[in-house]
Tab-separated table of C-alpha atoms in Angstrom:
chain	number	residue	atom	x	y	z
A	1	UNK	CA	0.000	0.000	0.000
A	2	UNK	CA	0.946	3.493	-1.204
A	3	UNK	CA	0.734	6.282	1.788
A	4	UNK	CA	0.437	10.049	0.857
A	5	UNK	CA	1.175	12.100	3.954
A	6	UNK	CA	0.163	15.662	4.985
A	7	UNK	CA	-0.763	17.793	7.084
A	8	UNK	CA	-1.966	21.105	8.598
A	9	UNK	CA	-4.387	22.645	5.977
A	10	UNK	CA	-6.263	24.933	8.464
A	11	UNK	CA	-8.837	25.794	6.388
A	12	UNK	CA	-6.980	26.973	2.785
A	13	UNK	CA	-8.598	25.306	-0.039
A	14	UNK	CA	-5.631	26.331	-2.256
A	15	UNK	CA	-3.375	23.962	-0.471
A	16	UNK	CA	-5.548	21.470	0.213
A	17	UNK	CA	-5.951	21.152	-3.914
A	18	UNK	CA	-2.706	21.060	-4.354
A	19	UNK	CA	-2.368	18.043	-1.607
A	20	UNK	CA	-5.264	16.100	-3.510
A	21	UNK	CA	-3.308	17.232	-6.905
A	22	UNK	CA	-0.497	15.293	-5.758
A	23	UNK	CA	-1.851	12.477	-4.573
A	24	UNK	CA	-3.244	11.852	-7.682
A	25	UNK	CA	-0.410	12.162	-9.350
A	26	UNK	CA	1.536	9.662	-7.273
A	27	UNK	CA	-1.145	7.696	-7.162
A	28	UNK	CA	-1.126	6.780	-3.915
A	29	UNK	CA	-3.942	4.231	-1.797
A	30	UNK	CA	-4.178	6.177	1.021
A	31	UNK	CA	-4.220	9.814	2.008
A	32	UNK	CA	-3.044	10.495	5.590
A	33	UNK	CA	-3.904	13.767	7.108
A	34	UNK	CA	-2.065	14.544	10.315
A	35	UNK	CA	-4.519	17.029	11.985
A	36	UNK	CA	-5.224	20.953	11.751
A	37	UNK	CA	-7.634	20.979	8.697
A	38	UNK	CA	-10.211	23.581	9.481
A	39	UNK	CA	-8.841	26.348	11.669
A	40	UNK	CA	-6.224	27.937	12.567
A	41	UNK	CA	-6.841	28.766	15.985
A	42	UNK	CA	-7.516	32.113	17.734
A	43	UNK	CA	-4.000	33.495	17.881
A	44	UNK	CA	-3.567	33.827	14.468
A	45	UNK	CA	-4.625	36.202	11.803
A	46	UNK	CA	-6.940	34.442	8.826
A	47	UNK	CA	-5.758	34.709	5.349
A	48	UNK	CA	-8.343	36.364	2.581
A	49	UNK	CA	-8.846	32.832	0.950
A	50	UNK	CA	-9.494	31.273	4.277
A	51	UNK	CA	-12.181	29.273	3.714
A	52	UNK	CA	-13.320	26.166	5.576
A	53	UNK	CA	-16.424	25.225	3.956
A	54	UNK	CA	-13.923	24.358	0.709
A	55	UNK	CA	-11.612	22.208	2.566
A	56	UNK	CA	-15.073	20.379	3.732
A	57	UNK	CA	-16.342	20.081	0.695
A	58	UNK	CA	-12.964	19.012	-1.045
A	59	UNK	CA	-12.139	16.438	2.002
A	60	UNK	CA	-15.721	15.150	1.813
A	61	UNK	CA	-15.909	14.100	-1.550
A	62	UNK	CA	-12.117	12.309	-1.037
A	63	UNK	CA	-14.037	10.839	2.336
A	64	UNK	CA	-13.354	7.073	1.194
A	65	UNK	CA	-9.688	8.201	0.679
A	66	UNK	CA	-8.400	9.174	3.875
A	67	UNK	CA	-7.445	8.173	7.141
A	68	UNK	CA	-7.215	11.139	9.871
A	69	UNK	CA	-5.805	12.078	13.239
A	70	UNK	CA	-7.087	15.088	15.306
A	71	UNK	CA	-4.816	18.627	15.528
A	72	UNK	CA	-4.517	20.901	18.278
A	73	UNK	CA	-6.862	23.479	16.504
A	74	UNK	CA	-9.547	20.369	15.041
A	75	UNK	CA	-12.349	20.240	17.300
A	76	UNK	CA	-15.812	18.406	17.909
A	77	UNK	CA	-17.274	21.207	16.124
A	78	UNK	CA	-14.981	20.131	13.019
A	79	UNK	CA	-16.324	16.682	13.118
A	80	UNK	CA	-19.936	17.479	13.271
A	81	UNK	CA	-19.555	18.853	9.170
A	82	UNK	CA	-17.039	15.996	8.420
A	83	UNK	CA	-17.918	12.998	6.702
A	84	UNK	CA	-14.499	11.091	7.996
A	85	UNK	CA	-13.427	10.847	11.535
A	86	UNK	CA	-10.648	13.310	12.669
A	87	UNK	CA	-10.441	13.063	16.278
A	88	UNK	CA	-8.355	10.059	17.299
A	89	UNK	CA	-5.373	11.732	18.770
A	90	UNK	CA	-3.433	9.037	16.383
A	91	UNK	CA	-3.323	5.776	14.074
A	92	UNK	CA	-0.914	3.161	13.785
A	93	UNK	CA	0.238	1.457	10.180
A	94	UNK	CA	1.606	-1.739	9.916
A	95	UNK	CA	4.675	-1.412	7.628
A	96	UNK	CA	5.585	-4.967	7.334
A	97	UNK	CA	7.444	-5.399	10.420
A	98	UNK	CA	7.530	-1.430	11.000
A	99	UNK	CA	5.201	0.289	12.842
A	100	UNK	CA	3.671	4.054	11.612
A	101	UNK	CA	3.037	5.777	14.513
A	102	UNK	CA	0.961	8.729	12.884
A	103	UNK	CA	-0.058	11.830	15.272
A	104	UNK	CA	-0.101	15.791	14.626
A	105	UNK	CA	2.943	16.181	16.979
A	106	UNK	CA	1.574	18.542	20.218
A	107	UNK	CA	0.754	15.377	21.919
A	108	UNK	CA	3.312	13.003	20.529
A	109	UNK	CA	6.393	14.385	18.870
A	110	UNK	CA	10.508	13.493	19.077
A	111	UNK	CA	10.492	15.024	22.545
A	112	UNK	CA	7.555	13.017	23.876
A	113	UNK	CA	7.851	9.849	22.101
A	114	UNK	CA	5.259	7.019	21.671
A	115	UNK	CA	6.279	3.356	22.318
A	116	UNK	CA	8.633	2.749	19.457
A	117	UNK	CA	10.875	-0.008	18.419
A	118	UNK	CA	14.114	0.316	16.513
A	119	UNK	CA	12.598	0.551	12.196
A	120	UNK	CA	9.278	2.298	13.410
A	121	UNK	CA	8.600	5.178	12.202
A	122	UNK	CA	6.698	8.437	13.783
A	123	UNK	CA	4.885	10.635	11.266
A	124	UNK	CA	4.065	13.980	12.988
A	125	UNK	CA	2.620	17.574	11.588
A	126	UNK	CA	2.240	20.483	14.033
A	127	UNK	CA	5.651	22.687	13.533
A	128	UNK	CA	5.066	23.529	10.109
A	129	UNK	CA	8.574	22.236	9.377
A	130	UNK	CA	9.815	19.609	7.118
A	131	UNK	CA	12.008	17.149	8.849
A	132	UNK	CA	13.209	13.606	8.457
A	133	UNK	CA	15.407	12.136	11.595
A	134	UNK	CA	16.522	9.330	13.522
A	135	UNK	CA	15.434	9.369	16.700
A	136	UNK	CA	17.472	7.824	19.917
A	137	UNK	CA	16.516	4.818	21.151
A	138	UNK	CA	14.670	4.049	24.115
Protein backbone atom coordinates (compact mmCIF):
# COMPACT_ATOMS: atom_id res chain seq x y z
CA UNK A 1 0.00 0.00 0.00
CA UNK A 2 0.95 3.49 -1.20
CA UNK A 3 0.73 6.28 1.79
CA UNK A 4 0.44 10.05 0.86
CA UNK A 5 1.17 12.10 3.95
CA UNK A 6 0.16 15.66 4.98
CA UNK A 7 -0.76 17.79 7.08
CA UNK A 8 -1.97 21.11 8.60
CA UNK A 9 -4.39 22.64 5.98
CA UNK A 10 -6.26 24.93 8.46
CA UNK A 11 -8.84 25.79 6.39
CA UNK A 12 -6.98 26.97 2.78
CA UNK A 13 -8.60 25.31 -0.04
CA UNK A 14 -5.63 26.33 -2.26
CA UNK A 15 -3.38 23.96 -0.47
CA UNK A 16 -5.55 21.47 0.21
CA UNK A 17 -5.95 21.15 -3.91
CA UNK A 18 -2.71 21.06 -4.35
CA UNK A 19 -2.37 18.04 -1.61
CA UNK A 20 -5.26 16.10 -3.51
CA UNK A 21 -3.31 17.23 -6.91
CA UNK A 22 -0.50 15.29 -5.76
CA UNK A 23 -1.85 12.48 -4.57
CA UNK A 24 -3.24 11.85 -7.68
CA UNK A 25 -0.41 12.16 -9.35
CA UNK A 26 1.54 9.66 -7.27
CA UNK A 27 -1.15 7.70 -7.16
CA UNK A 28 -1.13 6.78 -3.92
CA UNK A 29 -3.94 4.23 -1.80
CA UNK A 30 -4.18 6.18 1.02
CA UNK A 31 -4.22 9.81 2.01
CA UNK A 32 -3.04 10.50 5.59
CA UNK A 33 -3.90 13.77 7.11
CA UNK A 34 -2.07 14.54 10.32
CA UNK A 35 -4.52 17.03 11.99
CA UNK A 36 -5.22 20.95 11.75
CA UNK A 37 -7.63 20.98 8.70
CA UNK A 38 -10.21 23.58 9.48
CA UNK A 39 -8.84 26.35 11.67
CA UNK A 40 -6.22 27.94 12.57
CA UNK A 41 -6.84 28.77 15.98
CA UNK A 42 -7.52 32.11 17.73
CA UNK A 43 -4.00 33.49 17.88
CA UNK A 44 -3.57 33.83 14.47
CA UNK A 45 -4.63 36.20 11.80
CA UNK A 46 -6.94 34.44 8.83
CA UNK A 47 -5.76 34.71 5.35
CA UNK A 48 -8.34 36.36 2.58
CA UNK A 49 -8.85 32.83 0.95
CA UNK A 50 -9.49 31.27 4.28
CA UNK A 51 -12.18 29.27 3.71
CA UNK A 52 -13.32 26.17 5.58
CA UNK A 53 -16.42 25.22 3.96
CA UNK A 54 -13.92 24.36 0.71
CA UNK A 55 -11.61 22.21 2.57
CA UNK A 56 -15.07 20.38 3.73
CA UNK A 57 -16.34 20.08 0.70
CA UNK A 58 -12.96 19.01 -1.04
CA UNK A 59 -12.14 16.44 2.00
CA UNK A 60 -15.72 15.15 1.81
CA UNK A 61 -15.91 14.10 -1.55
CA UNK A 62 -12.12 12.31 -1.04
CA UNK A 63 -14.04 10.84 2.34
CA UNK A 64 -13.35 7.07 1.19
CA UNK A 65 -9.69 8.20 0.68
CA UNK A 66 -8.40 9.17 3.87
CA UNK A 67 -7.45 8.17 7.14
CA UNK A 68 -7.21 11.14 9.87
CA UNK A 69 -5.80 12.08 13.24
CA UNK A 70 -7.09 15.09 15.31
CA UNK A 71 -4.82 18.63 15.53
CA UNK A 72 -4.52 20.90 18.28
CA UNK A 73 -6.86 23.48 16.50
CA UNK A 74 -9.55 20.37 15.04
CA UNK A 75 -12.35 20.24 17.30
CA UNK A 76 -15.81 18.41 17.91
CA UNK A 77 -17.27 21.21 16.12
CA UNK A 78 -14.98 20.13 13.02
CA UNK A 79 -16.32 16.68 13.12
CA UNK A 80 -19.94 17.48 13.27
CA UNK A 81 -19.56 18.85 9.17
CA UNK A 82 -17.04 16.00 8.42
CA UNK A 83 -17.92 13.00 6.70
CA UNK A 84 -14.50 11.09 8.00
CA UNK A 85 -13.43 10.85 11.53
CA UNK A 86 -10.65 13.31 12.67
CA UNK A 87 -10.44 13.06 16.28
CA UNK A 88 -8.35 10.06 17.30
CA UNK A 89 -5.37 11.73 18.77
CA UNK A 90 -3.43 9.04 16.38
CA UNK A 91 -3.32 5.78 14.07
CA UNK A 92 -0.91 3.16 13.79
CA UNK A 93 0.24 1.46 10.18
CA UNK A 94 1.61 -1.74 9.92
CA UNK A 95 4.68 -1.41 7.63
CA UNK A 96 5.59 -4.97 7.33
CA UNK A 97 7.44 -5.40 10.42
CA UNK A 98 7.53 -1.43 11.00
CA UNK A 99 5.20 0.29 12.84
CA UNK A 100 3.67 4.05 11.61
CA UNK A 101 3.04 5.78 14.51
CA UNK A 102 0.96 8.73 12.88
CA UNK A 103 -0.06 11.83 15.27
CA UNK A 104 -0.10 15.79 14.63
CA UNK A 105 2.94 16.18 16.98
CA UNK A 106 1.57 18.54 20.22
CA UNK A 107 0.75 15.38 21.92
CA UNK A 108 3.31 13.00 20.53
CA UNK A 109 6.39 14.38 18.87
CA UNK A 110 10.51 13.49 19.08
CA UNK A 111 10.49 15.02 22.54
CA UNK A 112 7.56 13.02 23.88
CA UNK A 113 7.85 9.85 22.10
CA UNK A 114 5.26 7.02 21.67
CA UNK A 115 6.28 3.36 22.32
CA UNK A 116 8.63 2.75 19.46
CA UNK A 117 10.87 -0.01 18.42
CA UNK A 118 14.11 0.32 16.51
CA UNK A 119 12.60 0.55 12.20
CA UNK A 120 9.28 2.30 13.41
CA UNK A 121 8.60 5.18 12.20
CA UNK A 122 6.70 8.44 13.78
CA UNK A 123 4.89 10.63 11.27
CA UNK A 124 4.06 13.98 12.99
CA UNK A 125 2.62 17.57 11.59
CA UNK A 126 2.24 20.48 14.03
CA UNK A 127 5.65 22.69 13.53
CA UNK A 128 5.07 23.53 10.11
CA UNK A 129 8.57 22.24 9.38
CA UNK A 130 9.81 19.61 7.12
CA UNK A 131 12.01 17.15 8.85
CA UNK A 132 13.21 13.61 8.46
CA UNK A 133 15.41 12.14 11.60
CA UNK A 134 16.52 9.33 13.52
CA UNK A 135 15.43 9.37 16.70
CA UNK A 136 17.47 7.82 19.92
CA UNK A 137 16.52 4.82 21.15
CA UNK A 138 14.67 4.05 24.11
Amino acid sequence: MKYFIASDIHGYPEYCRKILDAYDREQADRLVLLGDLLYFGPRNPLGSTYDPKGVIALLNERKNDLLCVRGNCDSDVDQMVLEFPIMADYAVLSLGKRLVYCTHGHVWNPSHLPSLKEGDILLTGHTHVVACEDLPEG
